[in-house]
CSV table of C-alpha atoms in Angstrom, one decimal:
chain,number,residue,atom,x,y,z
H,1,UNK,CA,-167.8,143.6,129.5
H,2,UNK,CA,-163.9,144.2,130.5
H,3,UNK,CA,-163.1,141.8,133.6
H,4,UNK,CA,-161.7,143.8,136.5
H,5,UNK,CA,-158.1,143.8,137.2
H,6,UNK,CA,-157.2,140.9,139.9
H,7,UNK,CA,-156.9,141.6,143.3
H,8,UNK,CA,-153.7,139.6,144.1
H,9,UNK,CA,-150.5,139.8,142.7
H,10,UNK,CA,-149.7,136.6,140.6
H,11,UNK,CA,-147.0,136.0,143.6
H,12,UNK,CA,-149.7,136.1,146.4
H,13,UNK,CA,-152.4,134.3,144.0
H,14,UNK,CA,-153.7,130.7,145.5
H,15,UNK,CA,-153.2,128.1,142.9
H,16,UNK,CA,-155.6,128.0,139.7
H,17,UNK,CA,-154.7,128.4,136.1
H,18,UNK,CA,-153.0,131.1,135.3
H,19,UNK,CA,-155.4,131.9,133.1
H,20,UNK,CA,-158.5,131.5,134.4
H,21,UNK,CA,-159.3,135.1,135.0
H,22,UNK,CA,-159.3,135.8,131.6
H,23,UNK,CA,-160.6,132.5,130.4
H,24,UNK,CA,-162.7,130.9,133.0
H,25,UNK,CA,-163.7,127.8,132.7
H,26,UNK,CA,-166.7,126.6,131.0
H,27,UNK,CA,-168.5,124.5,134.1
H,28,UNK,CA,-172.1,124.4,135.1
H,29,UNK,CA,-172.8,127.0,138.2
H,30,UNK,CA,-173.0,124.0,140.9
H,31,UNK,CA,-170.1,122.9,139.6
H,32,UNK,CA,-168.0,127.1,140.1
H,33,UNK,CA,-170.3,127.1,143.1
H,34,UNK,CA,-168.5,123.8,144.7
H,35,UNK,CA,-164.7,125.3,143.2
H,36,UNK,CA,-165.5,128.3,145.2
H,37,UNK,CA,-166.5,126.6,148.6
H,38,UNK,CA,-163.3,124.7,148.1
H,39,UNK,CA,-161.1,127.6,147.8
H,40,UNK,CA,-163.1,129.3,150.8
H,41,UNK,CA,-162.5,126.5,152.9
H,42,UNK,CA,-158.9,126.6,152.5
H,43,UNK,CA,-158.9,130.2,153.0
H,44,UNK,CA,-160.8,130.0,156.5
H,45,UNK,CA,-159.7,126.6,157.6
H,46,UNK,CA,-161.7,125.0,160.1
H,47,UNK,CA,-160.6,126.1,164.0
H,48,UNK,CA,-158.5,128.7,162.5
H,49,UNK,CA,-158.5,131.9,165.0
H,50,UNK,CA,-160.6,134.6,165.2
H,51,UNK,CA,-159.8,138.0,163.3
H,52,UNK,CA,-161.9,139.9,165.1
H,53,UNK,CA,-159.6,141.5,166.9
H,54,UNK,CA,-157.0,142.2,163.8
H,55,UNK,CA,-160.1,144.2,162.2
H,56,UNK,CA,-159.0,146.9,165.0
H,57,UNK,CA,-155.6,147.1,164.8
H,58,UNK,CA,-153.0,149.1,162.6
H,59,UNK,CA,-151.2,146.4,160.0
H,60,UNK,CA,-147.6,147.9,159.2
H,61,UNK,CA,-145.3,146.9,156.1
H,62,UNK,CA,-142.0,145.4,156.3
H,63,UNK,CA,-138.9,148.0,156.1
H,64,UNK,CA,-138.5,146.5,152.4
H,65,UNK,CA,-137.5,148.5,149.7
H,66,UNK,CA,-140.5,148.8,146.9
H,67,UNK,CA,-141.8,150.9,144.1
H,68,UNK,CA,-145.1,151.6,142.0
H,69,UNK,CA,-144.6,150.7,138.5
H,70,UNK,CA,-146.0,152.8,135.7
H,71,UNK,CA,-148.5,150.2,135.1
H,72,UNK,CA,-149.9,150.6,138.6
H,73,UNK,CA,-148.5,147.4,140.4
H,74,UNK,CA,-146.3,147.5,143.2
H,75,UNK,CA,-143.4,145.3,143.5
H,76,UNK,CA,-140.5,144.4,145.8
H,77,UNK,CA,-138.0,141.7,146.5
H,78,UNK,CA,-137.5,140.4,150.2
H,79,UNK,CA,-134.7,139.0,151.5
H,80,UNK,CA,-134.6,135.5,150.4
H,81,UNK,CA,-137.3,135.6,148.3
H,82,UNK,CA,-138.2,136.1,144.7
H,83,UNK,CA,-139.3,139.1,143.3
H,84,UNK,CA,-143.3,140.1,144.5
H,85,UNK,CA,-145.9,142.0,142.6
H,86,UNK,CA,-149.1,143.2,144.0
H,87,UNK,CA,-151.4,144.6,141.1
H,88,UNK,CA,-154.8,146.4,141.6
H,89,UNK,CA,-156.2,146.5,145.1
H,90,UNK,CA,-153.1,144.5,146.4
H,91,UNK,CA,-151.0,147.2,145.8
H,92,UNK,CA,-153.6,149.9,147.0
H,93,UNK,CA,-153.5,148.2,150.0
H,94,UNK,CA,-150.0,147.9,150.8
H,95,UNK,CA,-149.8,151.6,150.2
H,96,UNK,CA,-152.2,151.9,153.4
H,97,UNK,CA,-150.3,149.3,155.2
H,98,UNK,CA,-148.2,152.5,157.4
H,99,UNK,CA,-149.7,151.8,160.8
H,100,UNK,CA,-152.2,154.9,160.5
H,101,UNK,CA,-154.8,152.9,159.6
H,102,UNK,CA,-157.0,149.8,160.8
H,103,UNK,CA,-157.6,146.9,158.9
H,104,UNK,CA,-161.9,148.0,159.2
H,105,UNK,CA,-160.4,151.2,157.7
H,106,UNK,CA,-158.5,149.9,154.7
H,107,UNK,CA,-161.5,147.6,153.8
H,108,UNK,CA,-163.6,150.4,153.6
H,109,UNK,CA,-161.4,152.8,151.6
H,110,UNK,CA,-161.3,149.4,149.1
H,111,UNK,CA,-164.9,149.4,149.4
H,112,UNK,CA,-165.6,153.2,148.5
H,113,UNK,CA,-162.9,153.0,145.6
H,114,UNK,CA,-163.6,150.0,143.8
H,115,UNK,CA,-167.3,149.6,144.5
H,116,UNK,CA,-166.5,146.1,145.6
H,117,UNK,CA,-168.9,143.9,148.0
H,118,UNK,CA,-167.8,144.0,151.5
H,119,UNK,CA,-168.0,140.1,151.9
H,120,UNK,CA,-165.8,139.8,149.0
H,121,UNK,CA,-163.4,143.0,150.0
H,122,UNK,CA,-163.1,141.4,153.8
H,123,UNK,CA,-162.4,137.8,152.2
H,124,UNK,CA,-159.5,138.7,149.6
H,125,UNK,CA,-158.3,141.4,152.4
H,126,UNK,CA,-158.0,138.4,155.0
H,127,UNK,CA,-156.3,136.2,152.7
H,128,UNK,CA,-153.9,138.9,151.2
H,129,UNK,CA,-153.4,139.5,154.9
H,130,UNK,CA,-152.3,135.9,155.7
H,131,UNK,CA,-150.0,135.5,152.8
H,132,UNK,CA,-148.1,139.1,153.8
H,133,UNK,CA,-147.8,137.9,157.5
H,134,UNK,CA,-146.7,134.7,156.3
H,135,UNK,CA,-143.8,136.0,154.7
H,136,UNK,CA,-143.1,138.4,157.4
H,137,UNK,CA,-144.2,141.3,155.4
H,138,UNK,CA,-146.5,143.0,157.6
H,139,UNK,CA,-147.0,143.2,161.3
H,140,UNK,CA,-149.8,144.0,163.4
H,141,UNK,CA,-150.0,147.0,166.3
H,142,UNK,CA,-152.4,148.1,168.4
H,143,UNK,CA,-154.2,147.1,172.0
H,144,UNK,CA,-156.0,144.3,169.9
H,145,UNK,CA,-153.1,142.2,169.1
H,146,UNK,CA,-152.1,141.9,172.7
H,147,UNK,CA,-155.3,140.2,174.0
C-alpha cells in the first residue's frame, strides 16, 4: 500500500526522524498511541487560545516571491530565512491562502480532494497555520480577528 505524500513541508515538519514516514517505527500501538498524544499536546498546548474565531476569517500569504515546482511542492525563501518547501496539501493550501477564502473553507476543499478525515485535516491545518503565522507568512482578515 503506497503511503500518502506528507502534509508539511520538511521546513514546517515538528521534529521526528526524518525518516519515519517512510520507515516508522516498529513500537507496540500504546506505545504510537502515547507518541501521538505527546505531539498533540504540543500542538494544542494547554490555555492556548481559542481558534474559533480564525475558522471564519480569510488567512492571506506574505507578499513573498514563490513558485510550484514540477514535482508539485511549493517553495520560497523569506527574508532572513532559509529556503521553505511545502509538499502535498501544504502547498495546496498556500495556493488558497489569497484572502477569498475562510480557513472552514480551505479545510473542506482539503477534505473533498484528498479524502482526508476532518479531525486530522483541522489538526495538521491548525498547526501548518501556526508555523506560517509564526514566521510572518500569513495574516489573518476578516470581522473575526477583531473580536
Amino acid at each position: 500500500m503506497e503511503r500518502p505524500s506528507p502534509f508539511i513541508g520538511a521546513g514546517l515538519r515538528p521534529l521526528y526522524p526524518p525518516d519515519a514516514v517512510e520507515n516508522p517505527p516498529d513500537l507496540p500501538r500504546e506505545e504510537l498511541l502515547r507518541l501521538a498524544r505527546e505531539v498533540r499536546s504540543r500542538r494544542y498546548p494547554p490555555g492556548a487560545p481559542s481558534w474559533a474565531p480564525l475558522w471564519r476569517a480569510y488567512p492571506v500569504r506574505a507578499d513573498v516571491p514563490w513558485r510550484h515546482t514540477p514535482e508539485g511542492t511549493v517553495e520560497f525563501m523569506p527574508g532572513g530565512q532559509g529556503p521553505l518547501t511545502l509538499d502535498g496539501v501544504g502547498a495546496f493550501v498556500w495556493v488558497r491562502l489569497s484572502g477569498e477564502r475562510t480557513l472552514d473553507d480551505i479545510a473542506g476543499d482539503i477534505g473533498r480532494d484528498f479524502n482526508a478525515e476532518e479531525e486530522v485535516i483541522r489538526e495538521d491545518l491548525y498547526w501548518l497555520m501556526q508555523q506560517l503565522m509564526q514566521r510572518q507568512l500569513v495574516v489573518f482578515q476578516g470581522e473575526s480577528t477583531c473580536r
